[in-house]
């Protein structure tokens, strides 16, 4: 396919995705324009992959350019129609021109945010996918899907269904339309992440501090690196971190708001990217706080149900792809045999509490102690560097919240961060008993924990102290 | 630290306010550009890196001093803290440079002193200190006094600003160098860029021409035996990795005791990285009656050679890359 055709294909693909996401944000009731702009990329790409897979599996259509084109047009027509029925106007992007009336120093910050995004586009367009895990799994699945038209042959290949299909389907959509540069998606996800982060900060603090926060996030070394790497970690961090922030904001009110819906959706979509990590439990925990603060039983129950469903979604889809309740090489060695209610309940509980590993507690204390020390050293080597430069501001803000008795920020928001760290420690501790080579994939635990950086920055910068310390002119 | 008050500068610098963005962009562009083209990382020790960061912050702060916003009073309070930190960093660094105990009767002793490293430092390193001096001079020009009243939040804010500047400089330089390198490969056909992206044919980029060679020799339904997955055959021995390059061909390993799988049709010939074991794979002799042909590719020239009526000798071909086809 020549260059002009590729550019047109890319324009159609990314434009349709972004507009679909923009209209979706309206349908979800997202009120703020900058939030809508940021969420458009994330929600649009997630919606695209869900509809693609639904059409491919449900309607049994081979995965081809025609399928992708039809889905893109379907998204535009359906979401556009619903959008207009809700009274939306086609072009509501006039708010972007406010850039020109900003103070100069804020314009500089905006430019600083845009620069890494634009620069990340260059290697993402030029270089093919070569990242190790992408070739072994994510991009390989896209390759098979395009070559075979389906994933059925994947059952004979090991290491194929380890992770949910989000990034694989994005790559496949690219390849189906003849635009090879699949890594452009990561620039879109990166941009969406930064814009949404800014918009959420803006709800709590001044524009200047919010822009500064966006710069800090945009240039955060790990996020910047992953903007040009075809892994799932950036998308996972974006969905999870933003989802948790939405749930924070939702809980810090007297009455329920749409933030519960958006937050739950984003955390659920993080499970559409990666489902092995247990951090969705944090989202479930925040939802249960809704009961305590707002007496929102329906929000809590419905939200937890959605999250648990999202956790099981990929496994259930794998069964659907196989079209038979057979034992296949699934993550966590899940079995599809018929079980009684007790076993089913145990299975559900084990998604939250690793009951099958409780036998570890029967190990001798000296063994447990040595494992604890080893895990501590391991996390000090790989997780601490992620957050060490944030530690002093983070401590200062915790002290401020304690001094001013801002219990929601201290116990819920800050508590979420500490709970996540405890989860990481506990999970790694369990791993140390299960896998002999548990301490040889330090890069993996670092990537898994990346979303903490966004959460900690949000907690720090949303502190009310900055509103008094810094008066914008 | 003493507790004192800060006076406002005599001159708010209103005349330079309009050019402030240009100055800031110039400074950041200078650092990013220099780091891009020199590809220099933080040298030597934390004190130097800290001094460097402090210099950048002070330059930014001094630049901000040209505005007439209420930032001034807040940043003035923090600059005093920075000056103290700069002074400490300077003392520490000078101390590291000259305080060494060496045997001066040993030939070449001068080259072991850290003072020698100062003399041989590249210009960009000295440039930072020059900019620091200029920044300090600007501060004096605006009547900045080194007396401050320390407030926690100013210090915290300045620390976060330091983090931001550090990230900005690091990220910008990495992105610029990555982008420049990418653009230089634009004329190359899309997938052939893999070779360059992975470091060239004498590094991991070899996997592209090697895999394309295998694809040319073997049909799509071929079953190919790979070397064992190890540090010596990181890519060519990894089934999950190599399958991306060779799909839909089936990739398998040898059975126990180096037995060739019964359904195998081709066997890779891979020199490997020769780290933990001697070069060459497979390590077994395969007689001529079992071999249909041997095909090799030269790593330097990518010239291809086909040999028939010859068996595989692991000693003779230990430095070769290629593939052999088994007779059915």
Tab-separated table of N, CA and C in Angstrom, chain A residues 104-105 108 112 115-116 119-120 122-132 134-137 139-140 143-144 147-148 153 157-160 180-183 212 215-217 219-221 224 228 389 392-393 396-397 399-400 457 460-461 463 465-466 468-471 473, chain B residues 17 20-22 24-25 28 69-71 74-75 151-161 163-172 174-176 178-183 185-186 190-194 196-198 215 229 234-235 238 240-241 243-248:
chain	number	residue	atom	x	y	z
A	104	UNK	N	1.795	33.576	29.456
A	104	UNK	CA	2.893	33.004	28.669
A	104	UNK	C	3.494	31.764	29.333
A	105	UNK	N	3.695	31.850	30.637
A	105	UNK	CA	4.352	30.713	31.286
A	105	UNK	C	3.474	29.458	31.239
A	108	UNK	N	3.872	27.993	27.851
A	108	UNK	CA	5.109	27.217	27.797
A	108	UNK	C	4.895	25.822	28.355
A	112	UNK	N	5.376	22.333	26.515
A	112	UNK	CA	6.239	21.283	27.071
A	112	UNK	C	5.518	19.949	27.149
A	115	UNK	N	5.270	18.577	23.380
A	115	UNK	CA	6.532	18.191	22.726
A	115	UNK	C	6.840	16.701	22.831
A	116	UNK	N	6.811	16.081	24.029
A	116	UNK	CA	7.140	14.646	24.064
A	116	UNK	C	6.131	13.797	23.314
A	119	UNK	N	7.134	14.151	19.691
A	119	UNK	CA	8.404	13.457	19.461
A	119	UNK	C	8.242	11.943	19.551
A	120	UNK	N	7.332	11.472	20.416
A	120	UNK	CA	7.140	10.022	20.532
A	120	UNK	C	6.513	9.464	19.257
A	122	UNK	N	7.356	10.125	16.261
A	122	UNK	CA	8.358	9.855	15.215
A	122	UNK	C	8.879	8.423	15.297
A	123	UNK	N	9.443	7.995	16.425
A	123	UNK	CA	9.884	6.592	16.464
A	123	UNK	C	8.722	5.615	16.335
A	124	UNK	N	7.545	5.994	16.773
A	124	UNK	CA	6.406	5.073	16.667
A	124	UNK	C	5.955	4.883	15.231
A	125	UNK	N	6.171	5.883	14.388
A	125	UNK	CA	5.811	5.751	12.978
A	125	UNK	C	6.924	5.037	12.204
A	126	UNK	N	8.165	5.347	12.583
A	126	UNK	CA	9.287	4.839	11.795
A	126	UNK	C	9.639	3.391	12.132
A	127	UNK	N	9.726	3.100	13.436
A	127	UNK	CA	10.221	1.767	13.806
A	127	UNK	C	9.103	0.733	13.807
A	128	UNK	N	9.375	-0.464	13.291
A	128	UNK	CA	8.427	-1.561	13.457
A	128	UNK	C	8.406	-1.998	14.923
A	129	UNK	N	7.459	-2.841	15.255
A	129	UNK	CA	7.393	-3.399	16.603
A	129	UNK	C	8.538	-4.388	16.769
A	130	UNK	N	9.387	-4.159	17.759
A	130	UNK	CA	10.492	-5.092	18.006
A	130	UNK	C	10.633	-5.438	19.487
A	131	UNK	N	9.772	-4.858	20.315
A	131	UNK	CA	9.873	-5.107	21.746
A	131	UNK	C	9.610	-6.579	22.021
A	132	UNK	N	10.402	-7.129	22.901
A	132	UNK	CA	10.442	-8.584	23.084
A	132	UNK	C	9.076	-9.195	23.358
A	134	UNK	N	6.230	-7.953	22.969
A	134	UNK	CA	5.282	-7.665	21.895
A	134	UNK	C	5.423	-8.686	20.772
A	135	UNK	N	6.653	-9.022	20.428
A	135	UNK	CA	6.855	-10.019	19.382
A	135	UNK	C	6.429	-11.399	19.865
A	136	UNK	N	6.652	-11.686	21.143
A	136	UNK	CA	6.322	-13.016	21.661
A	136	UNK	C	4.822	-13.196	21.830
A	137	UNK	N	4.129	-12.091	22.099
A	137	UNK	CA	2.699	-12.256	22.416
A	137	UNK	C	1.803	-11.230	21.737
A	139	UNK	N	1.909	-8.510	19.666
A	139	UNK	CA	1.897	-8.277	18.228
A	139	UNK	C	1.777	-9.590	17.462
A	140	UNK	N	2.292	-10.653	18.040
A	140	UNK	CA	2.205	-11.946	17.361
A	140	UNK	C	0.748	-12.365	17.209
A	143	UNK	N	-0.662	-10.636	14.376
A	143	UNK	CA	-0.149	-11.218	13.127
A	143	UNK	C	-0.948	-12.475	12.753
A	144	UNK	N	-1.198	-13.321	13.751
A	144	UNK	CA	-1.950	-14.555	13.503
A	144	UNK	C	-3.377	-14.233	13.089
A	147	UNK	N	-3.304	-13.110	9.567
A	147	UNK	CA	-2.919	-14.169	8.637
A	147	UNK	C	-4.014	-15.227	8.501
A	148	UNK	N	-4.646	-15.574	9.640
A	148	UNK	CA	-5.620	-16.675	9.626
A	148	UNK	C	-7.059	-16.193	9.588
A	153	UNK	N	-6.283	-21.104	15.495
A	153	UNK	CA	-5.000	-21.806	15.407
A	153	UNK	C	-4.126	-21.483	16.602
A	157	UNK	N	-0.644	-23.178	19.820
A	157	UNK	CA	0.589	-22.457	20.134
A	157	UNK	C	0.623	-22.134	21.623
A	158	UNK	N	1.708	-22.416	22.243
A	158	UNK	CA	1.811	-22.069	23.653
A	158	UNK	C	1.937	-20.571	23.824
A	159	UNK	N	1.714	-20.085	25.053
A	159	UNK	CA	1.924	-18.672	25.384
A	159	UNK	C	1.139	-17.775	24.459
A	160	UNK	N	-0.129	-18.076	24.281
A	160	UNK	CA	-0.915	-17.298	23.320
A	160	UNK	C	-2.041	-16.523	23.979
A	180	UNK	N	1.111	-0.157	8.834
A	180	UNK	CA	1.953	-1.025	9.650
A	180	UNK	C	2.346	-0.426	10.991
A	181	UNK	N	2.339	0.886	11.086
A	181	UNK	CA	2.870	1.530	12.300
A	181	UNK	C	1.878	1.418	13.457
A	182	UNK	N	1.795	0.244	14.035
A	182	UNK	CA	0.837	-0.003	15.111
A	182	UNK	C	1.195	0.750	16.383
A	183	UNK	N	2.462	1.134	16.537
A	183	UNK	CA	2.867	1.775	17.778
A	183	UNK	C	2.304	3.178	17.928
A	212	UNK	N	1.542	21.990	35.534
A	212	UNK	CA	2.825	21.491	36.047
A	212	UNK	C	2.734	19.990	36.289
A	215	UNK	N	3.016	18.174	33.081
A	215	UNK	CA	4.416	18.109	32.631
A	215	UNK	C	5.159	17.017	33.399
A	216	UNK	N	4.928	16.964	34.712
A	216	UNK	CA	5.606	15.949	35.526
A	216	UNK	C	5.235	14.543	35.063
A	217	UNK	N	3.961	14.356	34.763
A	217	UNK	CA	3.528	13.026	34.309
A	217	UNK	C	4.077	12.718	32.925
A	219	UNK	N	6.717	13.734	31.435
A	219	UNK	CA	8.153	13.475	31.382
A	219	UNK	C	8.600	12.433	32.399
A	220	UNK	N	7.663	11.827	33.067
A	220	UNK	CA	8.013	10.751	33.992
A	220	UNK	C	8.744	9.677	33.194
A	221	UNK	N	9.953	9.299	33.593
A	221	UNK	CA	10.786	8.452	32.721
A	221	UNK	C	10.103	7.170	32.235
A	224	UNK	N	7.250	7.975	29.738
A	224	UNK	CA	7.836	8.462	28.497
A	224	UNK	C	8.449	7.315	27.694
A	228	UNK	N	6.779	4.678	23.620
A	228	UNK	CA	7.357	4.173	22.372
A	228	UNK	C	7.626	2.665	22.450
A	389	UNK	N	11.977	9.649	44.194
A	389	UNK	CA	12.067	11.102	44.083
A	389	UNK	C	10.750	11.791	44.462
A	392	UNK	N	9.713	12.560	49.398
A	392	UNK	CA	9.692	13.718	50.293
A	392	UNK	C	8.418	14.537	50.099
A	393	UNK	N	8.053	14.924	48.874
A	393	UNK	CA	6.780	15.644	48.726
A	393	UNK	C	5.591	14.825	49.218
A	396	UNK	N	5.493	15.026	52.922
A	396	UNK	CA	5.097	16.380	53.334
A	396	UNK	C	3.576	16.541	53.211
A	397	UNK	N	3.015	16.028	52.139
A	397	UNK	CA	1.564	16.173	51.929
A	397	UNK	C	0.794	15.309	52.931
A	399	UNK	N	1.758	14.640	55.923
A	399	UNK	CA	1.845	15.404	57.173
A	399	UNK	C	0.848	16.555	57.167
A	400	UNK	N	0.718	17.216	56.001
A	400	UNK	CA	-0.241	18.312	55.900
A	400	UNK	C	-1.666	17.811	56.125
A	457	UNK	N	1.565	11.360	42.329
A	457	UNK	CA	1.601	12.743	41.843
A	457	UNK	C	0.241	13.417	42.036
A	460	UNK	N	-0.252	14.275	45.647
A	460	UNK	CA	0.589	15.401	46.070
A	460	UNK	C	0.030	16.715	45.535
A	461	UNK	N	-0.236	16.743	44.237
A	461	UNK	CA	-0.571	18.018	43.605
A	461	UNK	C	-2.002	18.458	43.860
A	463	UNK	N	-3.293	18.468	46.712
A	463	UNK	CA	-3.344	18.933	48.099
A	463	UNK	C	-3.741	20.408	48.131
A	465	UNK	N	-2.906	22.725	49.902
A	465	UNK	CA	-1.841	23.655	50.287
A	465	UNK	C	-1.324	24.443	49.090
A	466	UNK	N	-1.350	23.828	47.902
A	466	UNK	CA	-0.800	24.528	46.741
A	466	UNK	C	-1.703	25.677	46.305
A	468	UNK	N	-3.101	27.729	48.251
A	468	UNK	CA	-2.746	28.892	49.072
A	468	UNK	C	-1.307	29.334	48.848
A	469	UNK	N	-0.460	28.375	48.565
A	469	UNK	CA	0.956	28.695	48.414
A	469	UNK	C	1.220	29.438	47.126
A	470	UNK	N	0.462	29.086	46.096
A	470	UNK	CA	0.726	29.618	44.778
A	470	UNK	C	-0.506	30.335	44.263
A	471	UNK	N	-0.385	31.635	44.145
A	471	UNK	CA	-1.509	32.425	43.653
A	471	UNK	C	-1.239	32.801	42.212
A	473	UNK	N	-1.530	34.688	38.701
A	473	UNK	CA	-1.901	36.058	38.289
A	473	UNK	C	-2.521	36.034	36.911
B	17	UNK	N	10.333	40.851	30.273
B	17	UNK	CA	9.215	39.921	30.482
B	17	UNK	C	8.787	39.291	29.170
B	20	UNK	N	11.025	36.489	27.988
B	20	UNK	CA	11.261	35.367	28.908
B	20	UNK	C	11.065	34.010	28.261
B	21	UNK	N	9.968	33.795	27.534
B	21	UNK	CA	9.809	32.473	26.918
B	21	UNK	C	10.980	32.111	26.015
B	22	UNK	N	11.495	33.091	25.300
B	22	UNK	CA	12.618	32.805	24.413
B	22	UNK	C	13.859	32.414	25.202
B	24	UNK	N	13.964	31.058	28.201
B	24	UNK	CA	13.780	29.721	28.789
B	24	UNK	C	13.927	28.643	27.727
B	25	UNK	N	13.313	28.881	26.587
B	25	UNK	CA	13.420	27.901	25.517
B	25	UNK	C	14.866	27.757	25.057
B	28	UNK	N	16.727	25.621	27.741
B	28	UNK	CA	16.385	24.195	27.679
B	28	UNK	C	16.839	23.577	26.362
B	69	UNK	N	5.414	38.830	38.520
B	69	UNK	CA	4.284	38.170	39.186
B	69	UNK	C	4.620	37.928	40.646
B	70	UNK	N	3.651	37.458	41.374
B	70	UNK	CA	3.869	37.189	42.801
B	70	UNK	C	4.732	35.961	43.018
B	71	UNK	N	5.135	35.294	41.945
B	71	UNK	CA	6.109	34.209	42.074
B	71	UNK	C	7.347	34.695	42.799
B	74	UNK	N	7.983	34.231	46.520
B	74	UNK	CA	8.104	32.819	46.904
B	74	UNK	C	9.423	32.227	46.446
B	75	UNK	N	9.786	32.501	45.239
B	75	UNK	CA	11.022	31.906	44.727
B	75	UNK	C	12.264	32.551	45.335
B	151	UNK	N	10.536	28.073	54.359
B	151	UNK	CA	9.188	27.527	54.549
B	151	UNK	C	9.153	26.170	53.867
B	152	UNK	N	8.526	25.233	54.559
B	152	UNK	CA	8.520	23.863	54.066
B	152	UNK	C	8.015	23.772	52.645
B	153	UNK	N	6.918	24.459	52.362
B	153	UNK	CA	6.282	24.253	51.070
B	153	UNK	C	7.085	24.861	49.937
B	154	UNK	N	7.840	25.929	50.206
B	154	UNK	CA	8.720	26.454	49.163
B	154	UNK	C	9.800	25.438	48.846
B	155	UNK	N	10.322	24.824	49.903
B	155	UNK	CA	11.366	23.812	49.681
B	155	UNK	C	10.791	22.616	48.938
B	156	UNK	N	9.609	22.195	49.336
B	156	UNK	CA	8.987	21.050	48.662
B	156	UNK	C	8.709	21.395	47.211
B	157	UNK	N	8.191	22.614	46.992
B	157	UNK	CA	7.893	23.031	45.622
B	157	UNK	C	9.152	23.073	44.781
B	158	UNK	N	10.223	23.591	45.357
B	158	UNK	CA	11.470	23.660	44.606
B	158	UNK	C	12.020	22.270	44.352
B	159	UNK	N	11.822	21.372	45.299
B	159	UNK	CA	12.257	19.999	45.069
B	159	UNK	C	11.487	19.395	43.899
B	160	UNK	N	10.183	19.649	43.864
B	160	UNK	CA	9.385	19.124	42.747
B	160	UNK	C	9.778	19.783	41.447
B	161	UNK	N	10.121	21.066	41.535
B	161	UNK	CA	10.578	21.759	40.331
B	161	UNK	C	11.887	21.146	39.843
B	163	UNK	N	12.775	18.072	40.276
B	163	UNK	CA	12.400	16.795	39.655
B	163	UNK	C	11.901	17.047	38.240
B	164	UNK	N	11.066	18.073	38.111
B	164	UNK	CA	10.516	18.383	36.794
B	164	UNK	C	11.603	18.739	35.797
B	165	UNK	N	12.538	19.563	36.218
B	165	UNK	CA	13.611	19.966	35.310
B	165	UNK	C	14.494	18.765	34.969
B	166	UNK	N	14.786	17.944	35.961
B	166	UNK	CA	15.585	16.744	35.696
B	166	UNK	C	14.897	15.841	34.674
B	167	UNK	N	13.598	15.618	34.896
B	167	UNK	CA	12.857	14.761	33.985
B	167	UNK	C	12.811	15.384	32.590
B	168	UNK	N	12.611	16.686	32.566
B	168	UNK	CA	12.518	17.398	31.292
B	168	UNK	C	13.801	17.245	30.492
B	169	UNK	N	14.911	17.470	31.164
B	169	UNK	CA	16.192	17.408	30.467
B	169	UNK	C	16.479	15.981	30.004
B	170	UNK	N	16.253	15.033	30.889
B	170	UNK	CA	16.524	13.635	30.545
B	170	UNK	C	15.609	13.166	29.417
B	171	UNK	N	14.323	13.467	29.572
B	171	UNK	CA	13.351	13.009	28.583
B	171	UNK	C	13.560	13.663	27.232
B	172	UNK	N	13.799	14.959	27.262
B	172	UNK	CA	13.980	15.682	26.018
B	172	UNK	C	15.190	15.172	25.258
B	174	UNK	N	16.645	12.248	25.486
B	174	UNK	CA	16.432	10.878	24.998
B	174	UNK	C	15.494	10.865	23.805
B	175	UNK	N	14.428	11.668	23.906
B	175	UNK	CA	13.469	11.704	22.804
B	175	UNK	C	14.095	12.277	21.540
B	176	UNK	N	14.862	13.335	21.708
B	176	UNK	CA	15.489	13.957	20.535
B	176	UNK	C	16.443	12.985	19.861
B	178	UNK	N	16.437	9.737	20.042
B	178	UNK	CA	15.656	8.631	19.463
B	178	UNK	C	15.008	9.069	18.164
B	179	UNK	N	14.457	10.272	18.163
B	179	UNK	CA	13.764	10.760	16.969
B	179	UNK	C	14.732	10.979	15.820
B	180	UNK	N	15.887	11.545	16.132
B	180	UNK	CA	16.882	11.785	15.081
B	180	UNK	C	17.313	10.457	14.464
B	181	UNK	N	17.570	9.489	15.328
B	181	UNK	CA	17.992	8.170	14.841
B	181	UNK	C	16.893	7.528	13.995
B	182	UNK	N	15.654	7.717	14.421
B	182	UNK	CA	14.534	7.147	13.651
B	182	UNK	C	14.448	7.804	12.274
B	183	UNK	N	14.538	9.118	12.237
B	183	UNK	CA	14.413	9.826	10.965
B	183	UNK	C	15.539	9.452	10.011
B	185	UNK	N	16.632	6.635	9.535
B	185	UNK	CA	16.308	5.340	8.939
B	185	UNK	C	15.071	5.375	8.068
B	186	UNK	N	14.529	6.559	7.858
B	186	UNK	CA	13.305	6.670	7.073
B	186	UNK	C	13.446	6.135	5.653
B	190	UNK	N	10.439	-0.539	5.357
B	190	UNK	CA	9.884	-0.577	6.706
B	190	UNK	C	10.469	-1.673	7.596
B	191	UNK	N	10.310	-2.946	7.197
B	191	UNK	CA	10.746	-4.019	8.083
B	191	UNK	C	12.267	-4.177	8.123
B	192	UNK	N	12.951	-3.694	7.120
B	192	UNK	CA	14.415	-3.772	7.166
B	192	UNK	C	14.993	-2.833	8.211
B	193	UNK	N	14.166	-1.916	8.686
B	193	UNK	CA	14.632	-1.030	9.764
B	193	UNK	C	14.878	-1.798	11.055
B	194	UNK	N	14.315	-3.001	11.150
B	194	UNK	CA	14.503	-3.803	12.360
B	194	UNK	C	15.987	-4.025	12.615
B	196	UNK	N	18.571	-2.123	11.922
B	196	UNK	CA	19.179	-0.936	12.517
B	196	UNK	C	18.653	-0.697	13.922
B	197	UNK	N	17.350	-0.889	14.100
B	197	UNK	CA	16.746	-0.614	15.401
B	197	UNK	C	17.332	-1.495	16.492
B	198	UNK	N	17.699	-2.737	16.122
B	198	UNK	CA	18.232	-3.659	17.124
B	198	UNK	C	19.749	-3.673	17.168
B	215	UNK	N	13.224	-17.873	5.968
B	215	UNK	CA	11.917	-17.848	5.294
B	215	UNK	C	12.068	-18.151	3.816
B	229	UNK	N	17.001	-22.694	24.207
B	229	UNK	CA	16.842	-21.300	24.638
B	229	UNK	C	17.816	-21.026	25.779
B	234	UNK	N	19.757	-16.335	22.477
B	234	UNK	CA	18.631	-15.627	23.116
B	234	UNK	C	17.433	-15.543	22.178
B	235	UNK	N	17.708	-15.199	20.931
B	235	UNK	CA	16.606	-14.980	19.988
B	235	UNK	C	16.325	-16.238	19.177
B	238	UNK	N	14.616	-19.028	21.104
B	238	UNK	CA	13.364	-18.738	21.810
B	238	UNK	C	12.199	-18.934	20.841
B	240	UNK	N	8.925	-18.659	21.304
B	240	UNK	CA	7.893	-17.627	21.336
B	240	UNK	C	8.364	-16.342	20.662
B	241	UNK	N	9.664	-16.103	20.667
B	241	UNK	CA	10.194	-14.887	20.038
B	241	UNK	C	10.339	-15.071	18.536
B	243	UNK	N	9.018	-17.136	16.495
B	243	UNK	CA	7.831	-17.441	15.697
B	243	UNK	C	7.239	-16.203	15.042
B	244	UNK	N	7.460	-15.012	15.663
B	244	UNK	CA	6.973	-13.781	15.040
B	244	UNK	C	7.590	-13.603	13.664
B	245	UNK	N	8.855	-13.954	13.541
B	245	UNK	CA	9.580	-13.775	12.286
B	245	UNK	C	9.255	-14.871	11.285
B	246	UNK	N	8.921	-16.078	11.768
B	246	UNK	CA	8.840	-17.228	10.871
B	246	UNK	C	7.441	-17.821	10.726
B	247	UNK	N	6.461	-17.238	11.390
B	247	UNK	CA	5.103	-17.790	11.314
B	247	UNK	C	4.659	-17.897	9.858
B	248	UNK	N	3.982	-18.963	9.448
B	248	UNK	CA	3.353	-20.043	10.231
B	248	UNK	C	4.204	-21.305	10.415
